[in-house]
């Protein structure tokens, strides 16, 4: 049981957060945001996506962002890659880790990537193989691992073959995503009981959106009961998927850090610095921060 292992947080705000904003932020603001996040103690930042700019215009400047950020030593700057053209773009700007993404529900995957689950896995085969030749670590997302906005509850038995297929392709890490933030601790336990039968605990991460306010509870259950030590989170609770109606922000990084530190976990991130990084976005992101700690530290905000 690795309950006492240090926590690894993957900051997804610059990608998951900004992909869902109505406003397309200027590249220099994104760069400043990533640079500020680089000073918070995080070990990995998902910076952008090399997806179709028609599908996600908010992140069409992925190359420029990667070229302009100041990369802190030891910090991993990763990106989403849906296919081989995306990988070529990512390699051209020195991305250090890539994430491929599919789902446990066919309807969501089709709307998000214009492919069936099987087709998306076939797309990933050459992507993962080529990433390996470049010594790039690969993460595999399984979206809608608990609920689908179109198909409702997704049973763990439907997550299993997708997660297993990603592991078989050679991904180094699996991120199980509660895309619409609806999972309860009971759902989480059921999924982890199934997935941990074939996936090593240290290859699992949880990607929790917080629509119903249960993401912190789920993260604490995953850590305390199952020893999961890798979590995705988003500064200020930004986030959502343009192709998942009803998805609200990710679990706020600063709230996750607070909850885990207060529970005795080793987390190297300074939550007040994460809150400070979100201030860079204040005049561009219209909705108020979802973060509890943000309100505590900036009561007038
Ligand atoms: P498609 O239209 O089926 O692709 O989209 P295609 O291969 O037929 O190509 C169509 C056009 O797109 C072509 O251009 C390609 O060159 C171009 P045209 O000839 O028409 O001028 N194209 C690209 N351009 C740049 N970079 C690329 C690329 N690929 C094709 N990589 C595709 C298929 C997968 C590309 C599209 O559906 C797509 O980009 N989807 C991404 C959607 C997305 O980013 N969703 C949000 C991220 S996932 C998420 O948020 C969930 C997550 O947070 C976990 C959770 O919470 O669940 C990870
Ligand atoms: Mg997400």
mmCIF file of C-alpha atoms and ligand atoms in Angstrom:
data_model
loop_
_atom_site.group_PDB
_atom_site.id
_atom_site.type_symbol
_atom_site.label_atom_id
_atom_site.label_comp_id
_atom_site.label_asym_id
_atom_site.label_seq_id
_atom_site.Cartn_x
_atom_site.Cartn_y
_atom_site.Cartn_z
ATOM 1 C CA UNK A 1 0.000 0.000 0.000
ATOM 2 C CA UNK A 2 1.569 3.269 -1.079
ATOM 3 C CA UNK A 3 -0.697 5.522 0.991
ATOM 4 C CA UNK A 4 2.327 7.411 2.250
ATOM 5 C CA UNK A 5 3.799 8.064 -1.223
ATOM 6 C CA UNK A 6 3.961 11.743 -2.144
ATOM 7 C CA UNK A 7 0.983 13.048 -4.052
ATOM 8 C CA UNK A 8 1.450 13.863 -7.739
ATOM 9 C CA UNK A 9 -0.872 16.501 -9.091
ATOM 10 C CA UNK A 10 -1.310 17.023 -12.814
ATOM 11 C CA UNK A 11 -2.404 20.613 -13.303
ATOM 12 C CA UNK A 12 -4.861 20.610 -16.202
ATOM 13 C CA UNK A 13 -6.102 24.208 -15.964
ATOM 14 C CA UNK A 14 -4.262 25.546 -19.018
ATOM 15 C CA UNK A 15 -5.740 22.726 -21.124
ATOM 16 C CA UNK A 16 -9.016 21.509 -19.626
ATOM 17 C CA UNK A 17 -9.748 24.931 -18.161
ATOM 18 C CA UNK A 18 -9.046 27.118 -21.140
ATOM 19 C CA UNK A 19 -10.527 24.750 -23.770
ATOM 20 C CA UNK A 20 -13.913 25.442 -22.261
ATOM 21 C CA UNK A 21 -13.824 29.230 -22.024
ATOM 22 C CA UNK A 22 -15.935 31.227 -24.450
ATOM 23 C CA UNK A 23 -13.186 33.786 -24.803
ATOM 24 C CA UNK A 24 -10.024 32.766 -26.591
ATOM 25 C CA UNK A 25 -7.276 34.004 -24.324
ATOM 26 C CA UNK A 26 -4.224 35.782 -25.756
ATOM 27 C CA UNK A 27 -1.212 33.502 -26.028
ATOM 28 C CA UNK A 28 0.846 35.688 -23.694
ATOM 29 C CA UNK A 29 -1.767 35.305 -20.944
ATOM 30 C CA UNK A 30 -1.655 31.519 -21.285
ATOM 31 C CA UNK A 31 2.140 31.644 -21.160
ATOM 32 C CA UNK A 32 2.083 33.825 -18.030
ATOM 33 C CA UNK A 33 -0.431 31.432 -16.427
ATOM 34 C CA UNK A 34 1.740 28.382 -17.121
ATOM 35 C CA UNK A 35 4.852 30.220 -15.915
ATOM 36 C CA UNK A 36 3.111 31.174 -12.669
ATOM 37 C CA UNK A 37 1.902 27.592 -12.197
ATOM 38 C CA UNK A 38 5.495 26.444 -12.688
ATOM 39 C CA UNK A 39 6.372 28.211 -9.419
ATOM 40 C CA UNK A 40 3.821 26.448 -7.245
ATOM 41 C CA UNK A 41 5.581 23.118 -6.649
ATOM 42 C CA UNK A 42 3.525 21.174 -9.197
ATOM 43 C CA UNK A 43 5.294 18.310 -10.929
ATOM 44 C CA UNK A 44 3.271 18.255 -14.151
ATOM 45 C CA UNK A 45 1.289 20.808 -16.146
ATOM 46 C CA UNK A 46 -0.948 19.852 -19.073
ATOM 47 C CA UNK A 47 -0.254 22.929 -21.148
ATOM 48 C CA UNK A 48 -2.457 22.602 -24.226
ATOM 49 C CA UNK A 49 -3.859 20.252 -26.874
ATOM 50 C CA UNK A 50 -2.667 19.405 -30.368
ATOM 51 C CA UNK A 51 -6.212 18.742 -31.536
ATOM 52 C CA UNK A 52 -8.053 20.145 -34.515
ATOM 53 C CA UNK A 53 -8.236 23.955 -34.264
ATOM 54 C CA UNK A 54 -11.685 23.717 -35.815
ATOM 55 C CA UNK A 55 -12.864 21.539 -32.968
ATOM 56 C CA UNK A 56 -11.152 23.488 -30.169
ATOM 57 C CA UNK A 57 -10.202 26.976 -31.380
ATOM 58 C CA UNK A 58 -9.391 28.010 -27.816
ATOM 59 C CA UNK A 59 -6.173 25.962 -27.975
ATOM 60 C CA UNK A 60 -5.168 26.579 -31.589
ATOM 61 C CA UNK A 61 -1.993 28.323 -30.396
ATOM 62 C CA UNK A 62 -0.575 25.207 -28.707
ATOM 63 C CA UNK A 63 2.748 25.485 -30.582
ATOM 64 C CA UNK A 64 3.233 29.112 -29.635
ATOM 65 C CA UNK A 65 2.441 28.458 -26.005
ATOM 66 C CA UNK A 66 4.970 25.617 -25.871
ATOM 67 C CA UNK A 67 7.619 27.725 -27.606
ATOM 68 C CA UNK A 68 7.204 30.619 -25.214
ATOM 69 C CA UNK A 69 6.808 29.066 -21.757
ATOM 70 C CA UNK A 70 9.796 28.981 -19.413
ATOM 71 C CA UNK A 71 10.280 25.330 -18.591
ATOM 72 C CA UNK A 72 11.299 24.733 -14.990
ATOM 73 C CA UNK A 73 13.782 21.880 -14.510
ATOM 74 C CA UNK A 74 12.155 18.626 -13.474
ATOM 75 C CA UNK A 75 8.628 19.809 -14.251
ATOM 76 C CA UNK A 76 6.791 17.864 -16.973
ATOM 77 C CA UNK A 77 4.959 19.955 -19.587
ATOM 78 C CA UNK A 78 2.453 17.678 -21.319
ATOM 79 C CA UNK A 79 -0.281 17.965 -23.932
ATOM 80 C CA UNK A 80 -3.252 16.154 -25.401
ATOM 81 C CA UNK A 81 -2.687 14.414 -28.720
ATOM 82 C CA UNK A 82 -5.617 12.813 -30.576
ATOM 83 C CA UNK A 83 -3.834 11.333 -33.606
ATOM 84 C CA UNK A 84 -0.588 11.166 -35.614
ATOM 85 C CA UNK A 85 -0.777 14.750 -36.970
ATOM 86 C CA UNK A 86 -1.196 15.897 -33.381
ATOM 87 C CA UNK A 87 1.871 13.931 -32.328
ATOM 88 C CA UNK A 88 3.978 15.464 -35.107
ATOM 89 C CA UNK A 89 2.941 18.936 -33.936
ATOM 90 C CA UNK A 90 3.767 18.065 -30.332
ATOM 91 C CA UNK A 91 7.167 16.597 -31.189
ATOM 92 C CA UNK A 92 8.075 19.686 -33.205
ATOM 93 C CA UNK A 93 7.896 21.853 -30.085
ATOM 94 C CA UNK A 94 9.484 19.456 -27.602
ATOM 95 C CA UNK A 95 6.473 18.287 -25.632
ATOM 96 C CA UNK A 96 7.729 16.052 -22.798
ATOM 97 C CA UNK A 97 4.728 13.805 -22.351
ATOM 98 C CA UNK A 98 1.560 13.208 -24.337
ATOM 99 C CA UNK A 99 -1.947 12.133 -23.448
ATOM 100 C CA UNK A 100 -4.234 10.209 -25.754
ATOM 101 C CA UNK A 101 -7.922 10.236 -24.925
ATOM 102 C CA UNK A 102 -10.868 7.969 -25.459
ATOM 103 C CA UNK A 103 -13.971 7.137 -23.456
ATOM 104 C CA UNK A 104 -16.022 4.357 -21.935
ATOM 105 C CA UNK A 105 -19.140 5.564 -23.731
ATOM 106 C CA UNK A 106 -19.542 5.402 -27.507
ATOM 107 C CA UNK A 107 -21.787 8.445 -27.801
ATOM 108 C CA UNK A 108 -19.434 10.745 -25.949
ATOM 109 C CA UNK A 109 -16.400 9.487 -27.819
ATOM 110 C CA UNK A 110 -18.071 10.035 -31.164
ATOM 111 C CA UNK A 111 -19.072 13.577 -30.242
ATOM 112 C CA UNK A 112 -15.635 14.354 -28.816
ATOM 113 C CA UNK A 113 -13.374 12.753 -31.406
ATOM 114 C CA UNK A 114 -15.574 11.721 -34.331
ATOM 115 C CA UNK A 115 -14.587 8.096 -33.787
ATOM 116 C CA UNK A 116 -15.878 4.952 -32.127
ATOM 117 C CA UNK A 117 -13.918 3.737 -29.128
ATOM 118 C CA UNK A 118 -12.333 1.012 -31.264
ATOM 119 C CA UNK A 119 -11.399 3.518 -33.985
ATOM 120 C CA UNK A 120 -9.827 5.851 -31.436
ATOM 121 C CA UNK A 121 -7.745 3.013 -30.009
ATOM 122 C CA UNK A 122 -6.546 2.162 -33.527
ATOM 123 C CA UNK A 123 -5.603 5.829 -34.030
ATOM 124 C CA UNK A 124 -3.530 5.661 -30.860
ATOM 125 C CA UNK A 125 -1.585 2.557 -31.834
ATOM 126 C CA UNK A 126 0.955 4.348 -34.092
ATOM 127 C CA UNK A 127 0.918 7.398 -31.812
ATOM 128 C CA UNK A 128 1.947 5.416 -28.739
ATOM 129 C CA UNK A 129 4.458 3.373 -30.725
ATOM 130 C CA UNK A 130 6.143 6.493 -32.112
ATOM 131 C CA UNK A 131 6.067 8.232 -28.721
ATOM 132 C CA UNK A 132 7.929 5.233 -27.306
ATOM 133 C CA UNK A 133 10.649 5.554 -29.927
ATOM 134 C CA UNK A 134 11.090 9.164 -28.759
ATOM 135 C CA UNK A 135 11.108 8.091 -25.062
ATOM 136 C CA UNK A 136 7.974 10.154 -24.474
ATOM 137 C CA UNK A 137 5.777 8.969 -21.627
ATOM 138 C CA UNK A 138 2.149 8.483 -22.605
ATOM 139 C CA UNK A 139 -0.979 8.946 -20.530
ATOM 140 C CA UNK A 140 -4.286 7.447 -21.585
ATOM 141 C CA UNK A 141 -7.531 9.078 -20.545
ATOM 142 C CA UNK A 142 -10.746 7.152 -20.143
ATOM 143 C CA UNK A 143 -13.495 9.757 -20.216
ATOM 144 C CA UNK A 144 -17.017 9.070 -18.950
ATOM 145 C CA UNK A 145 -15.647 6.388 -16.645
ATOM 146 C CA UNK A 146 -18.580 6.922 -14.258
ATOM 147 C CA UNK A 147 -21.336 8.810 -16.091
ATOM 148 C CA UNK A 148 -21.901 9.887 -19.677
ATOM 149 C CA UNK A 149 -23.870 13.027 -20.486
ATOM 150 C CA UNK A 150 -25.669 11.067 -23.223
ATOM 151 C CA UNK A 151 -25.784 7.456 -21.977
ATOM 152 C CA UNK A 152 -26.108 7.944 -18.210
ATOM 153 C CA UNK A 153 -24.444 5.642 -15.690
ATOM 154 C CA UNK A 154 -21.448 3.743 -17.028
ATOM 155 C CA UNK A 155 -20.809 0.480 -15.217
ATOM 156 C CA UNK A 156 -17.207 -0.448 -14.323
ATOM 157 C CA UNK A 157 -17.485 -3.432 -16.683
ATOM 158 C CA UNK A 158 -17.605 -0.960 -19.585
ATOM 159 C CA UNK A 159 -14.519 0.896 -18.387
ATOM 160 C CA UNK A 160 -12.518 -2.300 -18.006
ATOM 161 C CA UNK A 161 -11.965 -3.193 -21.697
ATOM 162 C CA UNK A 162 -11.050 0.385 -22.611
ATOM 163 C CA UNK A 163 -8.596 0.752 -19.738
ATOM 164 C CA UNK A 164 -7.125 -2.668 -20.509
ATOM 165 C CA UNK A 165 -6.780 -1.793 -24.196
ATOM 166 C CA UNK A 166 -4.905 1.407 -23.369
ATOM 167 C CA UNK A 167 -2.541 -0.525 -21.091
ATOM 168 C CA UNK A 168 -2.055 -3.102 -23.837
ATOM 169 C CA UNK A 169 -1.131 -0.298 -26.248
ATOM 170 C CA UNK A 170 1.616 0.634 -23.801
ATOM 171 C CA UNK A 171 0.407 3.754 -22.006
ATOM 172 C CA UNK A 172 2.410 4.523 -18.891
ATOM 173 C CA UNK A 173 -0.483 5.981 -16.964
ATOM 174 C CA UNK A 174 -4.272 5.761 -17.005
ATOM 175 C CA UNK A 175 -6.391 8.706 -16.000
ATOM 176 C CA UNK A 176 -9.944 7.690 -15.125
ATOM 177 C CA UNK A 177 -12.179 10.663 -15.733
ATOM 178 C CA UNK A 178 -15.421 11.737 -14.135
ATOM 179 C CA UNK A 179 -16.162 13.919 -17.143
ATOM 180 C CA UNK A 180 -19.394 15.409 -15.842
ATOM 181 C CA UNK A 181 -18.466 15.417 -12.164
ATOM 182 C CA UNK A 182 -21.255 13.153 -11.033
ATOM 183 C CA UNK A 183 -19.441 10.278 -9.340
ATOM 184 C CA UNK A 184 -20.057 9.492 -5.695
ATOM 185 C CA UNK A 185 -17.616 7.698 -3.389
ATOM 186 C CA UNK A 186 -19.736 4.589 -3.904
ATOM 187 C CA UNK A 187 -19.242 4.838 -7.701
ATOM 188 C CA UNK A 188 -15.558 5.441 -7.171
ATOM 189 C CA UNK A 189 -15.110 2.412 -4.938
ATOM 190 C CA UNK A 190 -16.931 0.211 -7.463
ATOM 191 C CA UNK A 191 -14.715 1.377 -10.323
ATOM 192 C CA UNK A 192 -11.447 1.109 -8.407
ATOM 193 C CA UNK A 193 -12.361 -2.364 -7.112
ATOM 194 C CA UNK A 194 -12.695 -3.422 -10.767
ATOM 195 C CA UNK A 195 -9.755 -1.560 -12.297
ATOM 196 C CA UNK A 196 -7.264 -2.394 -9.566
ATOM 197 C CA UNK A 197 -7.724 -6.069 -10.393
ATOM 198 C CA UNK A 198 -5.731 -5.562 -13.609
ATOM 199 C CA UNK A 199 -4.130 -2.104 -13.464
ATOM 200 C CA UNK A 200 -1.243 -1.324 -11.114
ATOM 201 C CA UNK A 201 -2.185 1.277 -8.504
ATOM 202 C CA UNK A 202 0.840 3.429 -9.337
ATOM 203 C CA UNK A 203 -0.304 3.722 -12.970
ATOM 204 C CA UNK A 204 -3.683 5.159 -12.027
ATOM 205 C CA UNK A 205 -4.685 8.803 -11.832
ATOM 206 C CA UNK A 206 -8.104 10.289 -11.204
ATOM 207 C CA UNK A 207 -9.476 13.197 -13.215
ATOM 208 C CA UNK A 208 -12.365 14.596 -11.229
ATOM 209 C CA UNK A 209 -14.721 17.316 -12.343
ATOM 210 C CA UNK A 210 -16.684 18.851 -9.508
ATOM 211 C CA UNK A 211 -20.191 19.537 -10.788
ATOM 212 C CA UNK A 212 -21.952 18.122 -7.731
ATOM 213 C CA UNK A 213 -19.297 19.023 -5.154
ATOM 214 C CA UNK A 214 -18.159 15.443 -4.532
ATOM 215 C CA UNK A 215 -14.714 15.579 -6.105
ATOM 216 C CA UNK A 216 -12.851 16.218 -2.844
ATOM 217 C CA UNK A 217 -14.698 13.372 -1.146
ATOM 218 C CA UNK A 218 -13.802 11.096 -4.051
ATOM 219 C CA UNK A 219 -10.141 12.123 -4.016
ATOM 220 C CA UNK A 220 -9.855 11.477 -0.290
ATOM 221 C CA UNK A 221 -11.487 8.065 -0.613
ATOM 222 C CA UNK A 222 -9.160 7.180 -3.494
ATOM 223 C CA UNK A 223 -6.104 8.201 -1.489
ATOM 224 C CA UNK A 224 -7.052 6.888 1.935
ATOM 225 C CA UNK A 225 -8.745 3.633 0.939
ATOM 226 C CA UNK A 226 -6.965 2.695 -2.293
ATOM 227 C CA UNK A 227 -3.605 4.461 -2.095
ATOM 228 C CA UNK A 228 -4.146 6.417 -5.316
ATOM 229 C CA UNK A 229 -1.586 9.218 -5.291
ATOM 230 C CA UNK A 230 -2.028 10.898 -8.695
ATOM 231 C CA UNK A 231 -4.799 13.404 -9.273
ATOM 232 C CA UNK A 232 -5.643 15.843 -12.016
ATOM 233 C CA UNK A 233 -6.858 19.229 -10.891
ATOM 234 C CA UNK A 234 -7.286 22.689 -12.253
ATOM 235 C CA UNK A 235 -6.227 25.987 -10.707
ATOM 236 C CA UNK A 236 -9.298 27.946 -9.666
ATOM 237 C CA UNK A 237 -11.539 25.015 -10.607
ATOM 238 C CA UNK A 238 -11.541 25.952 -14.283
ATOM 239 C CA UNK A 239 -12.539 23.296 -16.741
ATOM 240 C CA UNK A 240 -15.085 21.365 -18.711
ATOM 241 C CA UNK A 241 -15.356 19.718 -22.057
ATOM 242 C CA UNK A 242 -17.027 21.491 -24.982
ATOM 243 C CA UNK A 243 -18.406 18.114 -26.086
ATOM 244 C CA UNK A 244 -19.841 17.127 -22.673
ATOM 245 C CA UNK A 245 -22.830 19.275 -21.913
ATOM 246 C CA UNK A 246 -23.270 19.749 -18.181
ATOM 247 C CA UNK A 247 -19.600 19.282 -17.335
ATOM 248 C CA UNK A 248 -18.430 21.943 -14.953
ATOM 249 C CA UNK A 249 -14.951 22.731 -13.741
ATOM 250 C CA UNK A 250 -12.315 20.335 -12.534
ATOM 251 C CA UNK A 251 -11.584 19.884 -8.887
ATOM 252 C CA UNK A 252 -9.708 23.069 -7.910
ATOM 253 C CA UNK A 253 -6.009 22.362 -7.436
ATOM 254 C CA UNK A 254 -5.727 24.547 -4.359
ATOM 255 C CA UNK A 255 -8.712 22.852 -2.687
ATOM 256 C CA UNK A 256 -7.335 19.399 -3.450
ATOM 257 C CA UNK A 257 -3.935 20.374 -2.061
ATOM 258 C CA UNK A 258 -5.529 21.800 1.073
ATOM 259 C CA UNK A 259 -7.704 18.719 1.640
ATOM 260 C CA UNK A 260 -4.841 16.278 1.124
ATOM 261 C CA UNK A 261 -2.342 18.233 3.213
ATOM 262 C CA UNK A 262 -4.916 18.626 5.997
ATOM 263 C CA UNK A 263 -5.406 14.845 5.868
ATOM 264 C CA UNK A 264 -1.711 14.164 6.315
ATOM 265 C CA UNK A 265 -0.632 13.569 2.708
ATOM 266 C CA UNK A 266 2.704 14.757 1.370
ATOM 267 C CA UNK A 267 1.953 17.381 -1.262
ATOM 268 C CA UNK A 268 4.748 19.677 -2.425
ATOM 269 C CA UNK A 269 2.405 22.269 -3.916
ATOM 270 C CA UNK A 270 1.847 25.626 -2.230
ATOM 271 C CA UNK A 271 -1.901 26.271 -2.536
ATOM 272 C CA UNK A 272 -1.624 30.043 -2.023
ATOM 273 C CA UNK A 273 0.700 30.230 -5.027
ATOM 274 C CA UNK A 274 -1.870 28.373 -7.123
ATOM 275 C CA UNK A 275 -4.500 30.933 -6.116
ATOM 276 C CA UNK A 276 -2.039 33.696 -7.043
ATOM 277 C CA UNK A 277 -1.533 32.118 -10.494
ATOM 278 C CA UNK A 278 -5.275 32.204 -11.166
ATOM 279 C CA UNK A 279 -5.265 36.010 -10.705
ATOM 280 C CA UNK A 280 -3.504 36.250 -14.085
ATOM 281 C CA UNK A 281 -6.731 35.069 -15.709
ATOM 282 C CA UNK A 282 -9.063 37.307 -13.714
ATOM 283 C CA UNK A 283 -9.888 39.831 -16.402
ATOM 284 C CA UNK A 284 -10.225 37.186 -19.147
ATOM 285 C CA UNK A 285 -12.232 34.432 -17.493
ATOM 286 C CA UNK A 286 -15.655 35.809 -16.833
ATOM 287 C CA UNK A 287 -17.064 33.327 -14.352
ATOM 288 C CA UNK A 288 -15.960 33.488 -10.728
ATOM 289 C CA UNK A 289 -13.478 31.023 -9.319
ATOM 290 C CA UNK A 290 -14.986 27.738 -8.159
ATOM 291 C CA UNK A 291 -12.307 27.376 -5.519
ATOM 292 C CA UNK A 292 -13.112 27.413 -1.800
ATOM 293 C CA UNK A 293 -9.570 28.276 -0.827
ATOM 294 C CA UNK A 294 -9.575 31.093 -3.372
ATOM 295 C CA UNK A 295 -12.497 32.612 -1.465
ATOM 296 C CA UNK A 296 -10.757 32.173 1.875
ATOM 297 C CA UNK A 297 -7.589 33.854 0.645
ATOM 298 C CA UNK A 298 -9.353 36.593 -1.338
ATOM 299 C CA UNK A 299 -12.573 37.223 0.589
ATOM 300 C CA UNK A 300 -13.512 40.208 -1.554
ATOM 301 C CA UNK A 301 -13.071 38.355 -4.874
HETATM 302 P P1 LIG B 1 -11.961 14.769 -37.730
HETATM 303 O O1 LIG B 1 -12.665 15.943 -38.299
HETATM 304 O O2 LIG B 1 -12.656 13.460 -37.771
HETATM 305 O O3 LIG B 1 -10.484 14.617 -38.300
HETATM 306 O O4 LIG B 1 -11.603 15.103 -36.236
HETATM 307 P P2 LIG B 1 -9.911 14.327 -39.730
HETATM 308 O O5 LIG B 1 -8.753 13.402 -39.538
HETATM 309 O O6 LIG B 1 -11.000 13.918 -40.682
HETATM 310 O O7 LIG B 1 -9.352 15.764 -40.172
HETATM 311 C C1 LIG B 1 -10.218 16.853 -40.428
HETATM 312 C C2 LIG B 1 -9.396 18.122 -40.491
HETATM 313 O O8 LIG B 1 -8.776 18.368 -39.214
HETATM 314 C C3 LIG B 1 -8.259 18.066 -41.501
HETATM 315 O O9 LIG B 1 -8.062 19.386 -41.977
HETATM 316 C C4 LIG B 1 -7.072 17.682 -40.668
HETATM 317 O O10 LIG B 1 -5.840 18.084 -41.209
HETATM 318 C C5 LIG B 1 -7.350 18.416 -39.383
HETATM 319 P P3 LIG B 1 -8.647 19.861 -43.401
HETATM 320 O O11 LIG B 1 -8.088 18.890 -44.383
HETATM 321 O O12 LIG B 1 -10.148 19.732 -43.258
HETATM 322 O O13 LIG B 1 -8.163 21.257 -43.502
HETATM 323 N N1 LIG B 1 -6.727 17.773 -38.217
HETATM 324 C C6 LIG B 1 -5.867 18.367 -37.394
HETATM 325 N N2 LIG B 1 -5.355 19.619 -37.362
HETATM 326 C C7 LIG B 1 -4.482 19.896 -36.385
HETATM 327 N N3 LIG B 1 -4.106 19.004 -35.429
HETATM 328 C C8 LIG B 1 -4.597 17.754 -35.428
HETATM 329 C C9 LIG B 1 -5.514 17.407 -36.440
HETATM 330 N N4 LIG B 1 -6.173 16.269 -36.725
HETATM 331 C C10 LIG B 1 -6.903 16.499 -37.819
HETATM 332 N N5 LIG B 1 -4.222 16.896 -34.482
HETATM 333 C C11 LIG B 1 -10.200 14.914 -34.301
HETATM 334 C C12 LIG B 1 -10.921 14.171 -35.416
HETATM 335 C C13 LIG B 1 -9.799 13.892 -33.249
HETATM 336 C C14 LIG B 1 -8.981 15.601 -34.893
HETATM 337 C C15 LIG B 1 -11.182 15.960 -33.701
HETATM 338 O O14 LIG B 1 -12.348 15.316 -33.348
HETATM 339 C C16 LIG B 1 -10.626 16.657 -32.507
HETATM 340 O O15 LIG B 1 -9.684 17.416 -32.601
HETATM 341 N N6 LIG B 1 -11.214 16.392 -31.302
HETATM 342 C C17 LIG B 1 -10.700 16.937 -30.072
HETATM 343 C C18 LIG B 1 -11.807 17.367 -29.188
HETATM 344 C C19 LIG B 1 -11.232 17.839 -27.883
HETATM 345 O O16 LIG B 1 -10.133 18.348 -27.809
HETATM 346 N N7 LIG B 1 -12.034 17.672 -26.782
HETATM 347 C C20 LIG B 1 -11.622 18.103 -25.501
HETATM 348 C C21 LIG B 1 -10.483 17.313 -24.935
HETATM 349 S S1 LIG B 1 -10.949 15.769 -24.207
HETATM 350 C C22 LIG B 1 -11.550 16.206 -22.640
HETATM 351 O O17 LIG B 1 -11.711 17.366 -22.341
HETATM 352 C C23 LIG B 1 -11.792 15.118 -21.645
HETATM 353 C C24 LIG B 1 -10.687 15.044 -20.574
HETATM 354 O O18 LIG B 1 -10.529 16.272 -19.899
HETATM 355 C C25 LIG B 1 -11.038 13.955 -19.569
HETATM 356 C C26 LIG B 1 -12.479 14.108 -19.039
HETATM 357 O O19 LIG B 1 -12.745 15.080 -18.299
HETATM 358 O O20 LIG B 1 -13.283 13.246 -19.426
HETATM 359 C C27 LIG B 1 -9.337 14.664 -21.185
HETATM 360 MG MG1 LIG B 2 -11.697 16.935 -18.192
#
